[in-house]
XYZ file of C-alpha atoms in Angstrom:
652
model
C 96.165 60.739 199.485
C 93.760 58.613 200.968
C 94.318 55.371 199.462
C 97.178 54.451 202.528
C 94.467 54.742 205.788
C 93.045 51.528 205.627
C 96.635 50.516 206.112
C 97.789 52.606 208.036
C 95.847 52.616 210.822
C 95.328 48.579 211.299
C 99.482 49.310 211.203
C 98.974 52.130 214.503
C 96.512 49.073 215.940
C 98.871 45.888 215.648
C 101.968 47.268 215.750
C 103.433 47.780 219.707
C 106.212 50.807 218.992
C 103.975 52.413 216.820
C 100.488 51.811 219.404
C 102.768 52.276 222.461
C 103.685 56.199 220.894
C 99.486 56.797 219.799
C 99.238 56.528 223.230
C 102.019 58.770 223.570
C 101.444 61.498 221.507
C 97.522 60.820 222.838
C 97.912 62.731 226.219
C 96.509 65.849 227.168
C 99.104 68.400 227.108
C 101.322 70.196 229.840
C 98.273 72.450 232.454
C 97.929 76.079 231.140
C 100.418 77.198 234.523
C 103.688 75.336 233.825
C 104.610 78.107 231.409
C 107.195 76.665 228.867
C 110.759 77.970 229.376
C 111.324 81.100 226.818
C 112.594 80.479 223.742
C 111.555 76.043 224.370
C 109.646 74.281 221.925
C 106.518 74.390 223.794
C 106.635 78.698 224.500
C 107.211 78.874 220.471
C 103.511 76.077 219.888
C 102.118 78.494 222.654
C 102.910 81.956 221.358
C 102.729 81.792 217.955
C 99.025 79.325 218.142
C 100.907 76.288 216.134
C 98.131 73.974 215.146
C 99.484 69.779 215.755
C 99.801 70.129 212.045
C 102.360 72.502 212.155
C 104.262 71.451 215.842
C 104.508 67.963 214.064
C 105.905 70.166 211.501
C 108.609 71.758 214.039
C 109.089 68.535 215.226
C 109.846 66.636 212.236
C 112.164 69.738 211.156
C 113.993 69.792 214.104
C 113.961 65.484 214.565
C 117.363 65.469 212.249
C 119.885 68.792 214.374
C 119.488 65.986 217.537
C 119.330 62.022 216.611
C 122.376 61.480 213.831
C 119.785 58.381 213.643
C 117.131 60.043 211.634
C 118.357 59.684 208.428
C 117.916 56.111 208.320
C 115.201 55.508 208.874
C 113.798 59.050 206.440
C 115.052 56.667 203.707
C 112.737 53.741 204.738
C 110.338 56.156 204.931
C 110.113 57.235 201.627
C 111.848 54.874 200.456
C 114.668 56.072 198.838
C 118.504 55.561 200.283
C 119.183 59.226 198.708
C 116.910 61.410 201.100
C 117.597 61.850 204.659
C 115.592 65.117 205.288
C 113.117 65.111 206.273
C 110.536 67.607 203.627
C 107.164 68.292 203.394
C 106.481 65.344 201.318
C 107.759 62.976 204.514
C 105.056 64.569 207.180
C 102.027 64.353 204.277
C 102.622 60.927 204.234
C 102.982 60.774 207.369
C 100.197 63.359 208.263
C 96.526 61.400 209.138
C 95.194 64.569 207.995
C 98.051 64.454 204.622
C 95.252 67.525 203.519
C 96.302 69.546 205.896
C 100.196 70.199 204.943
C 98.982 72.201 202.195
C 99.472 75.236 205.117
C 102.837 74.526 205.691
C 103.658 75.223 202.358
C 103.210 78.207 202.202
C 107.056 80.668 202.347
C 104.259 82.940 204.926
C 102.655 80.745 207.156
C 104.463 81.370 210.632
C 107.168 78.197 210.654
C 108.954 79.754 207.603
C 108.306 83.880 208.179
C 109.958 83.162 211.424
C 112.598 81.910 211.049
C 111.564 78.381 212.668
C 112.414 76.479 209.072
C 114.746 77.086 206.628
C 113.504 75.672 203.243
C 116.764 74.568 200.216
C 115.266 76.666 198.182
C 111.317 78.427 197.749
C 109.226 79.399 194.338
C 107.139 81.845 194.337
C 104.131 79.351 195.035
C 105.914 78.031 197.683
C 108.153 75.171 199.692
C 108.849 72.919 197.544
C 107.763 69.653 198.165
C 110.633 67.935 197.771
C 113.326 69.660 199.743
C 114.555 69.455 202.515
C 112.600 71.350 205.781
C 115.725 72.439 208.159
C 115.736 73.894 211.477
C 119.119 76.246 211.735
C 121.695 74.553 214.270
C 121.055 77.493 216.017
C 116.971 78.037 216.670
C 117.948 73.439 217.858
C 120.130 75.104 219.926
C 117.540 76.828 221.667
C 114.823 74.194 220.756
C 115.554 72.303 222.070
C 117.619 74.275 225.711
C 116.951 77.082 225.841
C 119.217 77.600 229.260
C 121.893 77.480 226.683
C 124.443 79.424 225.629
C 125.080 82.794 222.862
C 126.438 81.274 220.337
C 130.118 83.002 219.317
C 129.278 84.843 216.771
C 126.480 86.823 219.283
C 127.914 88.145 222.864
C 125.656 90.426 225.303
C 126.162 93.800 225.800
C 127.089 94.419 229.407
C 123.859 96.455 231.409
C 125.088 99.510 232.709
C 122.357 103.177 233.423
C 123.302 105.983 231.275
C 121.304 109.225 230.537
C 119.836 109.480 227.514
C 119.211 112.438 225.408
C 115.679 113.642 224.116
C 115.994 112.014 220.570
C 117.458 108.592 222.034
C 115.288 108.634 224.468
C 112.374 108.988 222.495
C 112.864 105.965 220.236
C 113.502 103.805 223.675
C 109.949 105.015 224.891
C 109.113 104.027 221.086
C 110.304 100.667 221.436
C 108.873 100.145 225.318
C 105.016 101.085 224.284
C 104.661 99.997 220.031
C 102.949 97.220 218.811
C 106.376 93.979 218.670
C 105.482 92.433 215.876
C 107.404 93.092 212.974
C 111.672 93.908 212.866
C 112.200 97.487 214.054
C 115.823 99.139 213.254
C 116.709 101.779 214.589
C 119.403 103.344 212.927
C 122.874 105.117 215.565
C 124.761 107.398 213.544
C 128.259 108.122 214.246
C 131.407 108.988 213.515
C 134.398 106.933 213.334
C 136.096 106.379 216.641
C 132.347 107.205 218.410
C 130.490 104.111 220.845
C 127.601 103.549 219.689
C 126.527 100.644 222.229
C 127.014 103.616 224.984
C 123.527 105.307 223.836
C 122.196 100.640 223.065
C 122.745 99.808 226.756
C 120.673 103.418 228.065
C 118.158 102.258 225.877
C 118.257 99.143 227.124
C 117.759 99.780 229.942
C 114.741 101.611 229.318
C 113.153 98.847 227.523
C 114.108 96.134 229.596
C 115.445 94.315 227.459
C 119.187 92.940 226.511
C 120.814 93.151 223.039
C 123.804 91.291 221.908
C 126.247 92.458 219.109
C 126.643 90.787 215.737
C 130.553 89.778 216.914
C 131.542 89.148 213.028
C 133.668 89.823 210.445
C 131.432 92.232 208.284
C 130.879 89.693 205.427
C 129.417 87.205 207.485
C 126.027 89.734 206.844
C 125.794 88.273 203.457
C 124.766 84.888 204.433
C 121.201 85.802 204.622
C 120.384 82.707 206.019
C 122.964 82.489 208.897
C 122.297 85.676 209.468
C 118.010 85.350 209.605
C 118.791 81.998 211.840
C 121.111 84.367 214.724
C 117.605 86.833 214.427
C 114.846 84.128 214.675
C 117.375 83.727 218.223
C 116.809 86.913 219.698
C 113.379 86.152 219.228
C 113.331 83.161 220.707
C 114.924 84.668 223.623
C 113.714 87.495 224.109
C 116.837 90.004 223.350
C 117.963 93.161 220.042
C 120.682 92.882 218.227
C 123.400 95.061 217.660
C 125.647 95.569 214.819
C 127.781 96.934 215.033
C 128.882 98.154 211.074
C 132.415 97.746 209.929
C 132.862 101.008 207.159
C 135.893 100.083 205.785
C 134.694 96.595 205.154
C 132.210 98.132 203.257
C 133.696 100.753 200.684
C 133.087 99.398 197.678
C 129.408 98.248 198.342
C 126.309 100.569 196.985
C 125.248 102.242 199.734
C 121.376 102.010 198.660
C 121.737 98.643 198.982
C 124.091 98.277 201.456
C 121.792 96.946 204.341
C 119.555 94.873 202.338
C 120.036 91.692 204.273
C 117.186 93.162 206.132
C 114.383 92.441 203.617
C 114.381 88.822 204.619
C 113.604 89.833 208.769
C 111.182 92.020 208.258
C 108.678 89.775 210.029
C 110.670 89.352 213.282
C 109.377 91.093 215.327
C 113.273 92.036 217.275
C 114.800 95.255 217.175
C 117.924 96.110 215.524
C 119.846 97.650 216.833
C 122.372 99.415 213.025
C 125.747 101.639 213.745
C 125.077 103.168 209.912
C 127.795 106.363 209.009
C 124.933 108.513 206.339
C 121.447 108.395 205.741
C 121.172 107.162 202.149
C 122.410 104.151 203.645
C 119.115 103.620 204.478
C 117.142 104.104 201.249
C 116.875 101.265 200.168
C 114.695 100.002 203.640
C 110.844 100.590 203.723
C 109.765 103.239 206.460
C 107.818 100.481 208.320
C 110.986 99.453 209.372
C 113.201 102.513 210.703
C 112.865 104.628 212.989
C 114.365 107.327 213.726
C 118.192 108.153 213.432
C 119.364 108.292 217.082
C 122.989 110.317 216.265
C 125.571 109.068 218.750
C 127.480 111.976 220.212
C 131.656 111.746 221.027
C 133.047 112.219 224.452
C 133.537 116.057 224.849
C 137.433 117.465 225.265
C 136.803 117.673 229.396
C 134.916 114.773 229.127
C 137.547 112.641 228.326
C 140.519 114.117 230.872
C 137.482 112.866 233.161
C 137.554 109.423 231.888
C 141.627 109.127 232.157
C 141.867 110.685 235.202
C 139.306 107.596 235.815
C 141.461 104.756 234.608
C 144.791 105.967 235.724
C 143.907 105.824 239.484
C 145.837 107.471 241.357
C 148.566 108.029 239.203
C 146.812 110.616 236.988
C 147.489 114.032 239.702
C 150.670 113.963 238.031
C 149.778 113.826 234.990
C 147.498 116.291 235.109
C 149.273 118.750 231.898
C 150.213 114.768 229.862
C 146.295 114.168 229.597
C 144.443 117.135 229.147
C 147.004 116.755 225.734
C 146.028 113.317 225.472
C 142.668 114.475 225.475
C 142.519 116.936 223.109
C 144.944 115.131 220.270
C 143.572 111.891 220.974
C 139.943 111.713 219.873
C 139.442 108.484 221.407
C 136.291 107.117 223.171
C 135.751 105.496 226.100
C 136.398 102.308 225.839
C 139.814 102.940 223.994
C 140.242 104.791 227.005
C 139.563 101.899 229.537
C 141.574 99.186 227.288
C 144.750 102.508 226.869
C 144.962 102.410 230.733
C 144.505 99.015 231.155
C 147.517 98.179 228.453
C 149.906 100.424 231.155
C 148.974 99.231 234.059
C 149.682 95.909 232.730
C 153.467 97.200 232.189
C 156.286 97.231 235.212
C 157.372 100.778 234.631
C 157.383 103.854 235.810
C 154.561 105.782 233.730
C 156.618 108.961 231.976
C 154.888 111.090 229.665
C 156.607 109.057 226.142
C 154.693 105.830 227.321
C 151.279 107.378 228.036
C 151.420 109.304 224.078
C 153.807 105.577 222.833
C 150.361 103.795 224.075
C 148.204 106.342 222.533
C 150.119 106.961 219.555
C 150.715 103.172 219.030
C 145.534 102.798 219.815
C 145.714 104.705 216.228
C 144.791 102.540 213.900
C 144.341 105.132 210.422
C 143.521 103.514 207.395
C 143.030 105.868 204.340
C 143.626 103.504 201.848
C 144.195 104.542 198.271
C 143.217 107.782 199.588
C 146.733 108.693 201.295
C 150.135 107.268 202.266
C 152.031 108.029 205.389
C 154.876 109.561 205.043
C 157.909 109.143 208.133
C 159.806 111.988 208.293
C 163.486 112.238 206.294
C 163.898 116.162 207.367
C 164.842 118.876 210.414
C 164.732 122.039 210.969
C 168.394 121.877 210.232
C 167.353 120.961 206.902
C 165.252 123.931 205.869
C 166.451 126.877 204.813
C 164.149 129.936 203.966
C 164.559 134.208 204.344
C 164.216 135.367 208.277
C 160.279 135.824 207.008
C 159.195 132.987 206.061
C 161.269 130.813 208.693
C 159.059 133.742 211.723
C 155.847 131.946 210.143
C 157.359 129.539 210.018
C 158.454 128.853 213.651
C 154.988 130.930 214.668
C 153.197 127.678 212.755
C 155.034 124.955 215.640
C 153.706 127.566 218.614
C 150.242 126.992 217.597
C 150.052 123.929 217.519
C 152.310 123.567 220.162
C 150.074 125.842 222.728
C 146.540 124.389 221.276
C 145.573 122.941 223.718
C 146.477 125.943 225.923
C 144.368 127.802 224.300
C 141.510 125.821 223.004
C 140.766 124.714 226.682
C 143.230 127.137 229.369
C 141.266 130.095 228.236
C 138.743 128.822 226.982
C 138.864 129.555 222.858
C 137.394 125.367 221.958
C 133.560 126.436 221.978
C 134.196 130.191 219.212
C 136.534 128.216 217.232
C 134.890 124.987 217.105
C 137.731 123.015 218.347
C 139.385 123.671 215.613
C 143.569 122.861 214.101
C 145.050 124.644 212.513
C 144.717 125.235 208.538
C 147.818 126.660 206.107
C 148.631 127.132 203.403
C 151.801 126.152 201.359
C 152.771 128.374 198.055
C 155.597 128.536 196.446
C 157.168 127.278 193.413
C 158.334 123.362 192.943
C 161.343 122.586 194.327
C 160.808 125.279 196.847
C 160.485 123.016 199.778
C 156.461 122.945 201.249
C 156.679 119.410 201.451
C 159.351 119.357 203.176
C 158.176 122.065 205.627
C 155.704 119.701 205.940
C 158.136 116.488 207.692
C 160.197 119.245 209.706
C 156.768 120.024 211.362
C 155.335 116.361 212.374
C 159.321 115.312 213.041
C 158.695 119.322 215.330
C 155.263 117.687 216.999
C 155.648 114.653 216.438
C 153.389 113.833 214.533
C 152.401 111.189 211.635
C 151.892 112.705 208.884
C 149.932 111.303 205.579
C 150.901 112.885 202.142
C 147.436 112.808 200.172
C 148.085 114.067 196.050
C 144.537 115.653 195.380
C 144.929 114.909 191.528
C 144.140 110.473 192.603
C 141.052 112.406 194.869
C 139.516 114.697 192.649
C 137.446 112.567 190.236
C 135.661 112.886 186.969
C 132.037 111.617 188.544
C 130.255 114.524 190.258
C 129.876 114.580 193.718
C 132.857 111.920 194.358
C 135.270 114.016 194.756
C 133.866 115.584 197.608
C 132.560 112.111 198.757
C 136.644 110.817 199.107
C 137.807 114.025 201.668
C 134.827 112.860 203.746
C 135.903 109.994 203.912
C 139.891 111.117 203.896
C 139.461 114.193 206.638
C 136.111 112.259 209.431
C 138.696 109.296 209.768
C 142.002 111.678 210.280
C 139.989 113.364 213.203
C 140.869 110.394 215.932
C 143.795 111.814 216.152
C 145.774 115.319 215.382
C 147.349 114.422 212.419
C 148.898 116.147 209.912
C 147.624 116.296 206.225
C 148.884 118.024 203.510
C 147.621 118.039 199.758
C 149.685 117.739 197.714
C 148.991 119.087 194.131
C 146.450 121.118 194.790
C 146.704 122.625 191.126
C 143.947 119.350 189.921
C 141.483 121.075 192.284
C 142.622 124.336 191.895
C 142.970 123.860 188.388
C 139.111 123.187 187.705
C 137.600 126.670 189.050
C 136.402 128.754 186.457
C 133.734 130.666 186.091
C 130.250 128.352 186.651
C 128.676 127.239 182.871
C 127.679 123.960 183.033
C 127.224 121.587 186.519
C 130.463 120.376 186.712
C 132.024 124.123 186.784
C 129.394 124.453 189.647
C 130.417 120.916 191.228
C 134.372 121.755 191.810
C 134.123 125.238 193.340
C 131.852 123.029 195.436
C 134.752 120.528 195.912
C 137.019 123.152 196.559
C 134.719 124.635 199.122
C 134.172 121.691 200.726
C 138.252 120.603 201.258
C 138.033 125.181 203.154
C 135.669 123.953 204.554
C 136.847 120.945 205.955
C 140.582 122.509 206.872
C 139.208 125.234 208.903
C 137.659 122.930 211.915
C 139.399 119.478 210.918
C 141.459 119.109 214.804
C 144.671 118.348 213.771
C 147.392 120.673 211.009
C 146.575 120.696 208.127
C 148.717 122.269 204.703
C 147.770 122.268 201.867
C 150.147 123.072 198.701
C 149.701 124.318 195.415
C 152.033 126.052 192.654
C 149.596 128.462 190.906
C 148.250 130.518 194.602
C 146.203 132.650 191.941
C 143.735 130.858 191.684
C 142.581 131.645 195.046
C 140.962 134.621 195.811
C 140.707 136.318 199.179
C 137.717 134.369 200.394
C 138.753 131.032 200.428
C 142.543 132.549 201.627
C 140.527 134.281 204.152
C 139.376 131.730 205.474
C 143.282 130.151 206.199
C 145.025 130.860 209.271
C 148.288 130.695 207.689
C 150.548 131.352 204.611
C 153.298 130.371 203.840
C 155.703 131.587 201.008
C 158.135 129.359 198.849
C 160.140 132.109 197.380
C 163.030 130.086 195.154
C 166.018 131.184 197.300
C 168.560 133.643 196.583
C 172.355 133.640 196.279
C 174.041 132.659 200.182
C 170.363 130.491 200.468
C 171.261 129.241 197.690
C 174.722 128.470 198.997
C 173.508 127.097 202.338
C 171.701 124.449 200.661
C 174.652 123.764 198.118
C 176.636 123.038 201.104
C 173.895 121.135 203.533
C 172.622 118.622 201.292
C 176.165 117.108 200.563
C 176.723 113.783 201.706
C 178.017 113.578 204.975
C 181.150 111.382 203.619
C 181.498 112.524 200.977
C 185.566 115.061 200.698
C 182.774 118.591 198.877
C 187.240 120.126 199.076
C 187.177 120.777 195.425
C 183.803 121.698 195.203
C 182.780 125.392 194.188
C 179.952 126.000 196.566
C 179.916 130.305 195.754
C 179.756 129.818 192.439
C 177.337 127.234 191.919
C 175.361 130.029 194.115
C 175.558 132.826 192.569
C 175.668 130.855 188.589
C 172.199 128.570 188.773
C 169.130 130.143 189.817
C 167.503 126.992 191.308
C 165.526 125.939 194.134
C 166.951 123.343 196.640
C 164.931 120.101 194.968
C 166.287 121.044 192.011
C 170.333 121.622 193.607
C 169.499 118.088 196.015
C 168.798 115.898 192.233
C 172.036 117.606 191.240
C 174.595 116.331 194.475
C 172.316 112.627 193.973
C 172.739 112.287 190.287
C 176.535 113.821 190.436
C 177.732 110.858 193.446
C 175.800 107.938 191.291
C 177.673 109.223 188.653
C 181.036 108.966 191.016
C 180.367 106.352 192.658
C 181.736 103.636 189.965
C 185.443 104.728 190.694
C 185.683 104.836 194.088
C 186.121 101.439 196.566
C 183.522 100.400 199.626
C 187.108 98.843 200.939
C 189.315 102.058 200.336
C 190.354 104.035 203.524
C 190.007 107.274 201.620
C 186.625 109.114 201.732
C 185.002 109.739 198.241
C 185.684 112.790 196.403
C 183.162 114.729 194.736
C 184.977 117.144 192.133
C 182.545 120.607 189.373
C 182.670 118.309 186.969
C 180.115 115.783 187.480
C 178.320 118.427 188.838
C 177.505 120.683 185.790
C 177.142 117.477 184.335
C 174.397 117.351 186.082
C 173.164 121.080 186.153
C 172.750 120.808 183.027
C 171.328 117.529 182.799
C 168.836 119.072 185.682
C 167.942 122.403 182.881
C 166.774 120.480 179.937
C 165.124 118.254 182.018
C 163.310 121.221 183.178
C 163.355 122.580 179.793
C 165.055 125.142 180.671
C 168.173 126.703 178.911
C 171.601 128.112 180.051
C 174.066 129.328 178.626
C 177.686 128.618 178.435
C 179.099 131.616 179.830
C 176.831 130.733 182.937
C 179.576 127.789 183.420
C 182.417 130.024 183.334
C 186.114 128.732 183.456
C 184.079 125.230 183.355
C 182.791 125.255 180.496
C 185.140 122.219 179.444
C 183.080 119.949 180.334
C 179.641 120.407 179.258
C 180.503 122.350 176.016
C 180.407 118.852 174.392
C 177.187 117.229 176.104
C 174.552 118.679 173.414
C 176.441 117.404 170.585
C 176.669 113.296 172.053
């Protein structure tokens, strides 16, 4: 290490440039009363109390960030044309006391710990002597230009005064008073749509520290080096950081490791406000980092009404009823309500009930993924054929959803019933009209409808079914929605006597489904072919139970007539005979007519002026095929005088 000292000293004494630089470096540092700017190079040196070698190494790492000519100089110093970035080996070569550089190689040194320098790679002993040492660009920008703008991935939260509830206020006081010697994580558990930024703004008022939000895709969190550079930047600029978790982008993540990217940041003394959905997302983080979880409240119905009125301003008094309905049906937070109102004001048209509700629906982005499929209603109320008793109950369900806002908030039932919507059981054999009835309700109520196949939601792994259901209801609770749970037998069929853990969890899953249906704020419809599998305790938890019986003769005749395509000549069809002879459900009748049309269409031309005509022969053949498909027997006697059409079918 000492063999070059004599030559080096002679160089600095005889070379004009070297002597000039030596004189400049020997100038006394600025007076203490001239405090450096927050986040600048001088501020870092003073705050971390860096010694001369640490200051030199930081400057060496910084040089390549702002001087493109540094690369050739570094290559010349190292006598290596391939090395253009500074290294610890270069620092040792240039420093008068090379042994002092050993302290910098320790990965726990503040230069590395605070993220001011980033090594290309590390080993257990420390930093590789020949690996480049680099100051991250956002950090270099702060060190050199401390008053420059924020990086594009960070946005300053507006400083607004908000009242804090007890837990949030206690957390704010702890942030303000506790020693700022390490990272502190403030988890904020919020339901989908709830605005965590409002709570953070209130905490920021107490701590007197600005907060910036990370505005980027969640995949950025996988780039630990870049994230650490942003956290270092926040420390330099006296900022705290808000990470808003995009739940959908984390569906495939292991919940227990979802926030493990925070672990390398533990030594940087800022507060990170971390939005979470579930407590188990934090299990991978040490308790020393965590502050108590802050629950983010939803806007209440009254708050939503008030905010709608504030945002709509002078037009609000003319739409009190519509605002009340919007506030119940669309459980949006302030940010969403504000953006909707701004969009409505920017459109040059008169505000109406239609435009208000359309704007609210347009804002709804219910991405349930593979758990559900959106259903576009195909049927109107005239398509639904039910006995008088069931028809009356169907109308009651319709009226109940229509008057829910008035009864909950006008008559005062919301608190007692937890603002819940309507939960219904549709029970009946396949094809009796359960799905059709749900679609008719969606059409009448003008609500989005989602079909959930419970056979797909039910998971063979213990506890996974409940997680799927929770995610589904949490997403759907943002707005009034019809959730139609089809194939419920997949869940009810598992309900048996408790013999093992799987049986016990099967029963818990049923209970959880019914409990969430009870407090779901929209319309939840459970369809089953096996009502008998539900005990009375479960049935009592449902608001309505609508049984779909097999249609009798008059109802079957109406169904046969209604499902006939409007452009088809049905004058040759004996509807009385079909209704009397074949006790089929509406779904089977619809399938028969469709199959008969398919077999008849080949003989008709689209250019023909005469309408296509259906006769009894293709219909009765389709009837026979439908019975065969259902594995049900049908005798020739049931076909009466039309038996000749199907006599040879079984021999074909």
